[in-house]
Every structure is written in C-alpha cells, then in structure tokens.
CSV table of C-alpha atoms and ligand atoms in Angstrom, one decimal:
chain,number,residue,atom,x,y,z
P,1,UNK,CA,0.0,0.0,0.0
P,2,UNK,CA,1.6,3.2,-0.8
P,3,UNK,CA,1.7,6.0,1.9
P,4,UNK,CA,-1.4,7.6,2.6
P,5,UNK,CA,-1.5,11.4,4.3
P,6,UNK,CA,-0.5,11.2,8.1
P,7,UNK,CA,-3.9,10.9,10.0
P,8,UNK,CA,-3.0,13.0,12.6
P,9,UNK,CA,-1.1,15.9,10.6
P,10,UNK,CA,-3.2,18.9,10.8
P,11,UNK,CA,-1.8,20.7,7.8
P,12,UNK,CA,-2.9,18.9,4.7
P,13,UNK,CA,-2.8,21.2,1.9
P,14,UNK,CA,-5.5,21.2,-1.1
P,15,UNK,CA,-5.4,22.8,-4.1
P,16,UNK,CA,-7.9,24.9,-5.3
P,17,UNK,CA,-8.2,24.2,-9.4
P,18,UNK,CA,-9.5,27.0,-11.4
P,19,UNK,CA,-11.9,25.9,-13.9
P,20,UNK,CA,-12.3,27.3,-17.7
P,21,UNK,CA,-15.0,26.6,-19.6
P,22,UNK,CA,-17.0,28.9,-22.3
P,23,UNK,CA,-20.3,29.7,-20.0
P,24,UNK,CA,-18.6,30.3,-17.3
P,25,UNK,CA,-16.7,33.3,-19.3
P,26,UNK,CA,-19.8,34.2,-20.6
P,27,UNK,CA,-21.6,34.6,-17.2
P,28,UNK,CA,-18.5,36.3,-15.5
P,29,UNK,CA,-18.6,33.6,-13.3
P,30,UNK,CA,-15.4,31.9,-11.3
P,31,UNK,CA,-15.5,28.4,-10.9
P,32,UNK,CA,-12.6,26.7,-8.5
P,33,UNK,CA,-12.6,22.5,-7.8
P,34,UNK,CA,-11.2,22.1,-4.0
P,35,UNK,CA,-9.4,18.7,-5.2
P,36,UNK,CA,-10.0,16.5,-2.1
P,37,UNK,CA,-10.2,13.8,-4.4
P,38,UNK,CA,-6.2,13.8,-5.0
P,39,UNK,CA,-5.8,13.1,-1.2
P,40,UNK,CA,-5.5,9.4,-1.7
P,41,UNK,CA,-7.4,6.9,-4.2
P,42,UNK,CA,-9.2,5.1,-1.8
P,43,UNK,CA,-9.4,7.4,1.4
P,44,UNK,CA,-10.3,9.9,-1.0
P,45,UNK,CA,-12.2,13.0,0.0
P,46,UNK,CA,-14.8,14.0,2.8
P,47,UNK,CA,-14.3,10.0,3.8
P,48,UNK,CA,-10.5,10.9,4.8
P,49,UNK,CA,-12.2,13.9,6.1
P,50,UNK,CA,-14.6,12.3,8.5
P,51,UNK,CA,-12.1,9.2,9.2
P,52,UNK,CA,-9.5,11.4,11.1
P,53,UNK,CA,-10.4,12.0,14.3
P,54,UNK,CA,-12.4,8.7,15.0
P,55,UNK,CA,-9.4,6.9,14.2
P,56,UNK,CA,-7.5,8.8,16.4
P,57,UNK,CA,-10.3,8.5,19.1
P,58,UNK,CA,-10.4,4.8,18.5
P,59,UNK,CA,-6.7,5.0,19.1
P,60,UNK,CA,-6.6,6.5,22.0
P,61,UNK,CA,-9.1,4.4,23.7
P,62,UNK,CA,-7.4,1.4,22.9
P,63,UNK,CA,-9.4,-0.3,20.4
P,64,UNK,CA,-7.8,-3.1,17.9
P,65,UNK,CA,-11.0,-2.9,15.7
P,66,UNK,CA,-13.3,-0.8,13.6
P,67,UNK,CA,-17.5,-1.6,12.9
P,68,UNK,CA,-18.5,-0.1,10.4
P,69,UNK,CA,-21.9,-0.6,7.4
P,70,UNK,CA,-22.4,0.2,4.0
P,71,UNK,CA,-23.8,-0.9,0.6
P,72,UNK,CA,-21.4,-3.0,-1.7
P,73,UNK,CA,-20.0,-0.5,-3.8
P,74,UNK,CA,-19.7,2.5,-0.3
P,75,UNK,CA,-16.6,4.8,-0.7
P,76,UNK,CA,-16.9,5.0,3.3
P,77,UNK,CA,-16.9,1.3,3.4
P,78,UNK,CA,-13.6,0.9,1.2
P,79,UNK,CA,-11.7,4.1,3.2
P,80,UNK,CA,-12.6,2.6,6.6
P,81,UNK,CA,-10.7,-1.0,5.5
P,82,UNK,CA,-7.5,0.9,3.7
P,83,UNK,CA,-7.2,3.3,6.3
P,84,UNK,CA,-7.6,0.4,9.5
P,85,UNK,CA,-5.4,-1.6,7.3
P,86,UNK,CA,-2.5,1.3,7.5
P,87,UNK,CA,-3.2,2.0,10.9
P,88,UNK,CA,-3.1,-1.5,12.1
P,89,UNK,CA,-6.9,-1.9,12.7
P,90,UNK,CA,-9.0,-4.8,12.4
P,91,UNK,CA,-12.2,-3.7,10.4
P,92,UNK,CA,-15.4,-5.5,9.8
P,93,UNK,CA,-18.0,-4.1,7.3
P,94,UNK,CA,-21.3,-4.7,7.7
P,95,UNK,CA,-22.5,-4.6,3.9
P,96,UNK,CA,-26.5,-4.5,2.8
P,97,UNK,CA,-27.8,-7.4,0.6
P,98,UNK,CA,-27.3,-11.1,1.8
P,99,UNK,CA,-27.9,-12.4,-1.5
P,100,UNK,CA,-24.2,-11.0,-1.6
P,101,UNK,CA,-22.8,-13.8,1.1
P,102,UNK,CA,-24.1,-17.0,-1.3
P,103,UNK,CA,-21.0,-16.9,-3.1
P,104,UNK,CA,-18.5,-14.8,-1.8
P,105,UNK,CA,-15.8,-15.4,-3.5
P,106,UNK,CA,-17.7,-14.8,-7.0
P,107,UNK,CA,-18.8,-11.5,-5.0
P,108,UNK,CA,-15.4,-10.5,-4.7
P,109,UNK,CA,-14.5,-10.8,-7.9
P,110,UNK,CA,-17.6,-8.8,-9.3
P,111,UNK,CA,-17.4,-6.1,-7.2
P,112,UNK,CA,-14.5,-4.1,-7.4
P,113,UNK,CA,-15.1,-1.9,-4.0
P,114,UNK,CA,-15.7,-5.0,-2.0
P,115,UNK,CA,-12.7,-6.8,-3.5
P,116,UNK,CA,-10.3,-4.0,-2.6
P,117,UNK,CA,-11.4,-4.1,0.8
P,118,UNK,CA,-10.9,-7.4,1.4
P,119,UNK,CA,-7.5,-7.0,0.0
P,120,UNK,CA,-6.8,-4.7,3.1
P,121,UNK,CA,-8.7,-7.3,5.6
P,122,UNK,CA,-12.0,-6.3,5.7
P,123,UNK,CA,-14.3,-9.1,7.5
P,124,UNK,CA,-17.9,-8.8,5.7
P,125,UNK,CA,-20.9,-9.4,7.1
P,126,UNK,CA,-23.4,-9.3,4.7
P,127,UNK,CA,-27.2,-8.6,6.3
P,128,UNK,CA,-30.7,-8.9,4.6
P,129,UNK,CA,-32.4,-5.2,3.6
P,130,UNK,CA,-34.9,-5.8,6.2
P,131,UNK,CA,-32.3,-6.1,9.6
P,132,UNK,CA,-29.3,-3.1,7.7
P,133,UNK,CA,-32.7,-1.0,8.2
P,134,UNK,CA,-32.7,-1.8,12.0
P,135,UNK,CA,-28.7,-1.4,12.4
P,136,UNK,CA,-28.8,1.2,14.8
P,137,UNK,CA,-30.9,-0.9,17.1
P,138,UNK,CA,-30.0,-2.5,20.4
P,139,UNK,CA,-30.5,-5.5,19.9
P,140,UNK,CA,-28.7,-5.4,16.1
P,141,UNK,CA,-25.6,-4.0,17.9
P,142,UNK,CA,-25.8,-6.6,20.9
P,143,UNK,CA,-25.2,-9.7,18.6
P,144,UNK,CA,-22.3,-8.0,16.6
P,145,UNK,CA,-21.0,-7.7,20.3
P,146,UNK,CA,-21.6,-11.1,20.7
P,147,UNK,CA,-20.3,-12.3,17.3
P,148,UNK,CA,-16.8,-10.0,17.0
P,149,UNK,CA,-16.2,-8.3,20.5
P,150,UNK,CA,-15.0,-5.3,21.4
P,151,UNK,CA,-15.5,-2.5,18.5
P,152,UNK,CA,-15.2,1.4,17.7
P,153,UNK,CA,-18.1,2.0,15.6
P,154,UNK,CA,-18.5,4.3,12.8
P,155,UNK,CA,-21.8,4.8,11.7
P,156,UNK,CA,-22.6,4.6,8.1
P,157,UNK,CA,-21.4,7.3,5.7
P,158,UNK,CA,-18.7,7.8,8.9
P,159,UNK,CA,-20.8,10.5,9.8
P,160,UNK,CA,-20.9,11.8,13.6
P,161,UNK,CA,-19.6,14.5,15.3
P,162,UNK,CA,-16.1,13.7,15.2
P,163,UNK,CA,-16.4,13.3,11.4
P,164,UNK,CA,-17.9,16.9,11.2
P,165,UNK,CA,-14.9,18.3,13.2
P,166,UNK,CA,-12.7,16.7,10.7
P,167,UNK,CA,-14.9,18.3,7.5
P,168,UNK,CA,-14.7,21.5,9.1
P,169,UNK,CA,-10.9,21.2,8.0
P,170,UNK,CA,-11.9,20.9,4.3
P,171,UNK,CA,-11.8,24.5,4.0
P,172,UNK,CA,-8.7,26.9,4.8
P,173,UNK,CA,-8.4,30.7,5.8
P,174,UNK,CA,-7.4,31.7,1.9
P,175,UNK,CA,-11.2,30.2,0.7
P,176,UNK,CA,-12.4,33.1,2.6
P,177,UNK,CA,-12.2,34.6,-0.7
P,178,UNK,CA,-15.3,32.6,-2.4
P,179,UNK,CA,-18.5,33.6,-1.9
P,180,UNK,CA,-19.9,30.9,-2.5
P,181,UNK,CA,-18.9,26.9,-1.0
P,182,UNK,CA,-20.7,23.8,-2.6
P,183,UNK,CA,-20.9,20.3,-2.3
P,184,UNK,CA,-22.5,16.9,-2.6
P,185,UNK,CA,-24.8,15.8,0.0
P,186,UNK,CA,-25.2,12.0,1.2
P,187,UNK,CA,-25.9,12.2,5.0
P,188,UNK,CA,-25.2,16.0,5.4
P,189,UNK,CA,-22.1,15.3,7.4
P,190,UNK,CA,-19.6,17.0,5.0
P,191,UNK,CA,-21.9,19.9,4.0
P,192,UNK,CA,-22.6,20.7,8.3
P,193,UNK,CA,-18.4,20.4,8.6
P,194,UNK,CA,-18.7,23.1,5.7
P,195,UNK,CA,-20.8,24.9,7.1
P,196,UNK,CA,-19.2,25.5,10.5
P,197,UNK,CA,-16.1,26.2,8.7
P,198,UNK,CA,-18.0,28.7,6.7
P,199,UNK,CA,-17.8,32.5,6.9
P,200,UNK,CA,-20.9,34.5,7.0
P,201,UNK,CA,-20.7,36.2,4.5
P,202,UNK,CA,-20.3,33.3,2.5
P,203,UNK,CA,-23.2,30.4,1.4
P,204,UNK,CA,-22.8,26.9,1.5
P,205,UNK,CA,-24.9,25.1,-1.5
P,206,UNK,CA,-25.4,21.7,-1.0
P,207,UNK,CA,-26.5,19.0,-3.8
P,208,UNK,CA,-28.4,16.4,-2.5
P,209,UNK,CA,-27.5,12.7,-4.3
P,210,UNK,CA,-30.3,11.2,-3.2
P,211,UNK,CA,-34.4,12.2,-2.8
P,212,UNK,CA,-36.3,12.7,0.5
P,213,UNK,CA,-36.2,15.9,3.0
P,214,UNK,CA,-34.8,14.7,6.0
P,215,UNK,CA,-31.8,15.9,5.2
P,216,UNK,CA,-32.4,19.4,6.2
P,217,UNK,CA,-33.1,18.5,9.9
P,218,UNK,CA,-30.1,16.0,9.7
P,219,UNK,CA,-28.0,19.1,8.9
P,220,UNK,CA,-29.7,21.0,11.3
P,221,UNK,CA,-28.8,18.9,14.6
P,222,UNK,CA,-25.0,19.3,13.3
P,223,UNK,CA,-24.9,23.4,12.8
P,224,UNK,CA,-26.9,26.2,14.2
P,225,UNK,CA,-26.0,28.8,11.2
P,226,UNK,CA,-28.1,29.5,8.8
P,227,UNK,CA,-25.7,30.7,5.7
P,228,UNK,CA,-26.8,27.3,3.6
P,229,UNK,CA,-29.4,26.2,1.5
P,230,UNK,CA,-30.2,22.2,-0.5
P,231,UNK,CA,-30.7,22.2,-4.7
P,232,UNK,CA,-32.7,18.7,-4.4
P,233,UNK,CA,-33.6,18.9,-8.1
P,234,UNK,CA,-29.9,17.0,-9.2
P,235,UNK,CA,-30.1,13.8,-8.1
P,236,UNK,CA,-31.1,12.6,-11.0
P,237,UNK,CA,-33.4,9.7,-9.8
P,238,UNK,CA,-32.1,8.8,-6.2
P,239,UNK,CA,-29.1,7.4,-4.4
P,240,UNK,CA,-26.8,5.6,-6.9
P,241,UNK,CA,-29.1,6.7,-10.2
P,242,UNK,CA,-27.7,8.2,-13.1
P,243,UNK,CA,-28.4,8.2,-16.7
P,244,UNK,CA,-26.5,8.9,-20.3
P,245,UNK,CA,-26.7,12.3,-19.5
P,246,UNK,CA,-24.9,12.4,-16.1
P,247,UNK,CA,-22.2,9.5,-18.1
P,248,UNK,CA,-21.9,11.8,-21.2
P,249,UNK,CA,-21.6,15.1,-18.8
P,250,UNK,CA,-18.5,13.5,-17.0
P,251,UNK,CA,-16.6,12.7,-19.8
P,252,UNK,CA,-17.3,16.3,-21.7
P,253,UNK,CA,-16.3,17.6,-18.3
P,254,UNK,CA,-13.0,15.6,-18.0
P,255,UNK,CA,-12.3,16.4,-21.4
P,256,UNK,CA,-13.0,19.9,-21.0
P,257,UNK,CA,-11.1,20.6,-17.9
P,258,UNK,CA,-9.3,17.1,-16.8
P,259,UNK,CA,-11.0,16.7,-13.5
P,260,UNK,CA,-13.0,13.4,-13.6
P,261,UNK,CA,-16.1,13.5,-10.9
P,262,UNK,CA,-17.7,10.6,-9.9
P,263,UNK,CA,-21.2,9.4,-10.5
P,264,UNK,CA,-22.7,9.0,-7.6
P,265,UNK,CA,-22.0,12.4,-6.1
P,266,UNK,CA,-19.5,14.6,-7.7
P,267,UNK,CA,-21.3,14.9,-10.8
P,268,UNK,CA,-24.2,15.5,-9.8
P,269,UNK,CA,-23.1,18.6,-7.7
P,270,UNK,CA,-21.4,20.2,-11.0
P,271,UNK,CA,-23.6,19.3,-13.4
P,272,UNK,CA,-26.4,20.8,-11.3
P,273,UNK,CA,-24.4,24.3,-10.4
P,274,UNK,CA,-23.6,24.5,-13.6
P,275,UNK,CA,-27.1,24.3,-15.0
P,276,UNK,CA,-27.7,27.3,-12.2
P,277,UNK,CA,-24.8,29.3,-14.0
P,278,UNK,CA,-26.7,28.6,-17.4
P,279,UNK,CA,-30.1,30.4,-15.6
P,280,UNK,CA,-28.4,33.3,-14.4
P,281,UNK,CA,-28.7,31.7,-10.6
P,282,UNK,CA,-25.5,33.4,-10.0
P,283,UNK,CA,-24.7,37.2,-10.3
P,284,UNK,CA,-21.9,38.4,-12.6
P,285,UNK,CA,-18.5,38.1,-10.1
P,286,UNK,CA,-19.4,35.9,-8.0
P,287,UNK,CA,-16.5,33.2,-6.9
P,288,UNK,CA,-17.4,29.6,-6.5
P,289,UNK,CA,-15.9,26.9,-4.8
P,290,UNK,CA,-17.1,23.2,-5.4
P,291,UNK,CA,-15.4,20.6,-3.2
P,292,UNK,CA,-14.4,17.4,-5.2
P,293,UNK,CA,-15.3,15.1,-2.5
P,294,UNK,CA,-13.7,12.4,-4.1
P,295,UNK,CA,-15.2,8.7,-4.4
P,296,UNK,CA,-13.7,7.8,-7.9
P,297,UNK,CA,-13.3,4.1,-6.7
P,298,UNK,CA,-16.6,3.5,-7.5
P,299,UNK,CA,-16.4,4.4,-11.1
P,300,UNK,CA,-14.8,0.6,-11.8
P,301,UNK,CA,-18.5,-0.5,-10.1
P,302,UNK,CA,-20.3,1.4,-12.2
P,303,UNK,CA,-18.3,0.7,-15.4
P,304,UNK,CA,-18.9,-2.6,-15.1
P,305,UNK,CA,-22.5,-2.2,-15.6
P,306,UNK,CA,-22.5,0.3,-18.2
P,307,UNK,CA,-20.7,-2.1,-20.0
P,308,UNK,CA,-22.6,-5.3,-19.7
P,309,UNK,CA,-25.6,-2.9,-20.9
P,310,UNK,CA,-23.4,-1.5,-24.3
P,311,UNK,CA,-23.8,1.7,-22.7
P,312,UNK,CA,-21.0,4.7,-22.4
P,313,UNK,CA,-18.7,3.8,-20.0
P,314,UNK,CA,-16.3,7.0,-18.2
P,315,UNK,CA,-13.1,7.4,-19.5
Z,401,PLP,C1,-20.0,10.0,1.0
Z,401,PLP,C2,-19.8,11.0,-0.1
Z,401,PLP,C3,-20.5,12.2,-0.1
Z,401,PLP,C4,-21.5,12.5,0.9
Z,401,PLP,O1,-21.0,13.0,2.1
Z,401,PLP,P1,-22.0,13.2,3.3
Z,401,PLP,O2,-21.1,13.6,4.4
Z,401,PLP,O3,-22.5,11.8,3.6
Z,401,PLP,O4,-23.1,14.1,3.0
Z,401,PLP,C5,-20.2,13.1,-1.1
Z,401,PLP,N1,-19.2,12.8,-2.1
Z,401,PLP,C6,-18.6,11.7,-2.1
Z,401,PLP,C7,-17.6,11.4,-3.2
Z,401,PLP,C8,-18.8,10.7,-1.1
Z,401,PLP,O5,-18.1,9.5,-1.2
C-alpha cells in the first residue's frame, strides 16, 4: 500500500483548481474545484475527512477494531478498510444485501469496492435489507458484540460528530475569498463540517445525491448557522441513479477541464451548479468553490454495468 496522508497531521494542503469553460466566461462567473479527491485513491475526499479523528479517538481508547456498514460498492466502506489496514486496525463491514454472502468469493470478484477491501482485511458481514434497516438498534448491535467483540463503531457514511470536526478542515483561511462553497450531499455530514467552517458572509450550496427531505433536519442537529441552502432537483433519480446524460456530462467535463467526478455524487453537484450558471442563478462576479469530495473508486463499479448494458462507460 503506498503512503497515505499522516492521519494525525493537521496541515494537509488542497489545491484549489480554477476551472475554464465557455459559459462560465460568458456569465462572468469563477469556478474553482477544492481537489480533495487527490488526497488518496481510496481514502479519497470527505471520507478521509470524516475518518480522522475517529481513528485517532479509536486509538486512543485502545481499540484493535473498527465496525463499520455500507452498501457494496460505499466509498466509506472501502476508506474505513485501507485506512484500519495502515493503521493497524481490524475492520469488519457490515455490507446491505445477503444475497451477496451465497457466493462470496464470486462477490469478490464482481465487485471491485468489496474486492479492494478485502485485499486490506476487511471481514464482511453481509445482512438482509430488512435487519441493515434496524442497524442502529439495540439488539442489532448486541449480537455483533456477541459475534466479534470489542468495536469502535462508525456509523454509516462515517458520519458523527467527530467526522464533522474533521470536514470543518476541508476548507482553509485563503477560501475566505469565495463567496460561494458547494458540495455533494449524502448524509449532510460534509456539508454541516462546511458549514461550521464557513464564513458568514459566504453560502454553502449543498446538492443532495439522493431524494427525500430529512436531510435538512439532519444538517440542522450538526450546525446552528443558517448561511446554507439544499438544490434537491440533481439527483437525478435517487441514491446511486444516473443516466446517459450524467455519463456523457462526465466525460465532456474531463475532457473539458481534466478533472474526472464521480457518478454517484461529484457529478451530480457540478452538473447541477452548472445548469444554475446557465439560468443566471448566480450574479456576474461571484467566486465559486465546489469541493471534489472524491469517491472515484466507484467508477470501476459502475463501469462494469455500463458495460454489460453496451452503454458509455467513463473514461
Ligand atoms: C460519501 C460521499 C459524499 C456525501 O457525504 P456526506 O457527508 O454523507 O453528505 C459526497 N461525495 C462523495 C464522493 C462521497 O463519497
């Protein structure tokens, strides 16, 4: 495994890429990619991010292992195993769908999240629809006790307080400069972090990749400001939907400006703000900053189906 950031090293530097394309010239509009998706290929991004200090408080009180759930192709799933793996953690991942433990090894060899995380020692456990829904329940938590001991447990999508604290790091004193700070929205633990980073006189935009409106109130028991508001209209169908659109939009967009964005969340952040710029949603002079949070990995995942349907892959 090659060397990943130091965990506990505060001063992590990001660059901020400036992007150039013909409307946003035309709208006088500045465009800048926070590249958190360079940080590392499979800790990429907000799950670095939201990793940091609950590896450091699992250190320090002394656990050996890390509990974590997700679906079969979850970024958060694949950072937890490669960063317990260089931190000397056991992990166990707690993965949705048991249809997925009838053959595991054929799993593992179509899925190529799940495969790189057993490469860095992830223990699955795969769990029907119906008891992942009741995960956070006593009695779920009581027989993973009793099946693999003593854990630190990261809740799905890593997102908790401690993640939050480590998002808030995603932005530096020289973004002060944008007035505006945008992202993709899963659980709304990246965009809160964002937020309590946030200066006032700045907005945070958030682009939900998935439907439904609790989000708001999830954000809402994380931050008491106010400077933020959700575009739910870009999720393009739900959690882990796209269509040729989104696929064609990601490769005009990589060849455009060479960033590649990611299907699941990335995309769907830019292709939305930039569909805003199109409508005038933005005066003339304002300065944008979108935060690539990373999650590439799961573009092998989603090739792979593309494919066995002859449609577009990303290149
Ligand atoms: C998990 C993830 C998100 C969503 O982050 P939340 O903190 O859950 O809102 C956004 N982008 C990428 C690439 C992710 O992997």
């Amino acid at each position: 495994m090659e060397t990943v950031y130091d965990f506990f090293n505060h001063s992590i530097s990001i660059r901020n890429q400036q992007i150039f394309l013909p409307i946003l010239e035309e709208k006088q509009v500045e465009l800048h990619i926070k590249r958190e998706d360079e940080i590392h290929p499979f800790v990429s991004g907000n799950k670095f991010r939201k990793l940091k200090y609950n590896l450091q408080e699992a250190k320090n009180q002394g656990y050996k292992t890390l509990l974590t759930f997700g679906g079969a192709f979850s970024n958060h799933i694949l950072a937890t195993a490669v960063a317990g793996k260089i931190l000397g953690f056991k992990t166990i991942g707690i993965i949705r769908g048991d249809e997925l433990a009838k053959d595991l090894q054929q799993t593992i060899l179509d899925n190529p999240t799940l495969q790189k995380a057993h490469e860095n020692g992830m223990i699955f456990e795969f769990v029907s629809r119906e008891s992942y829904r009741t995960k956070t329940s006593e009695y779920f938590l009581e027989q993973l006790s009793a099946k693999f001991g003593n854990f630190y447990l990261i809740p799905e999508g890593g997102t908790n307080e401690l993640a939050i604290q480590g998002c808030k790091e995603i932005l530096s004193s020289k973004d002060s400069i944008f007035n505006y700070i945008c992202c993709a929205v899963g659980t709304g633990g990246t965009i809160s972090g964002l937020i309590n980073a946030s200066e006032n006189h700045q907005k945070v935009i958030g682009f939900p990749a998935l439907k439904g409106d609790f989000l708001r109130s999830e954000i809402e028991k994380y931050t008491k400001k106010t400077n933020w508001s959700l575009l739910t209209n870009f999720h393009f169908g739900g959690y882990a939907k796209y269509n040729a659109t989104l696929i064609r939009f990601i490769n005009d967009f990589k060849n455009e400006t060479k960033v590649l964005l990611d299907p699941i969340y990335t995309a769907k952040m830019i292709y939305g703000l930039l569909e805003i710029i199109k409508n005038d949603g933005f005066q003339k002079g304002s300065k944008i900053l979108a935060i690539h949070t990373g999650g590439l990995q799961g573009i092998q995942g989603v090739n792979q189906k593309l494919h066995k349907n002859n449609e577009e892959i990303i290149h």
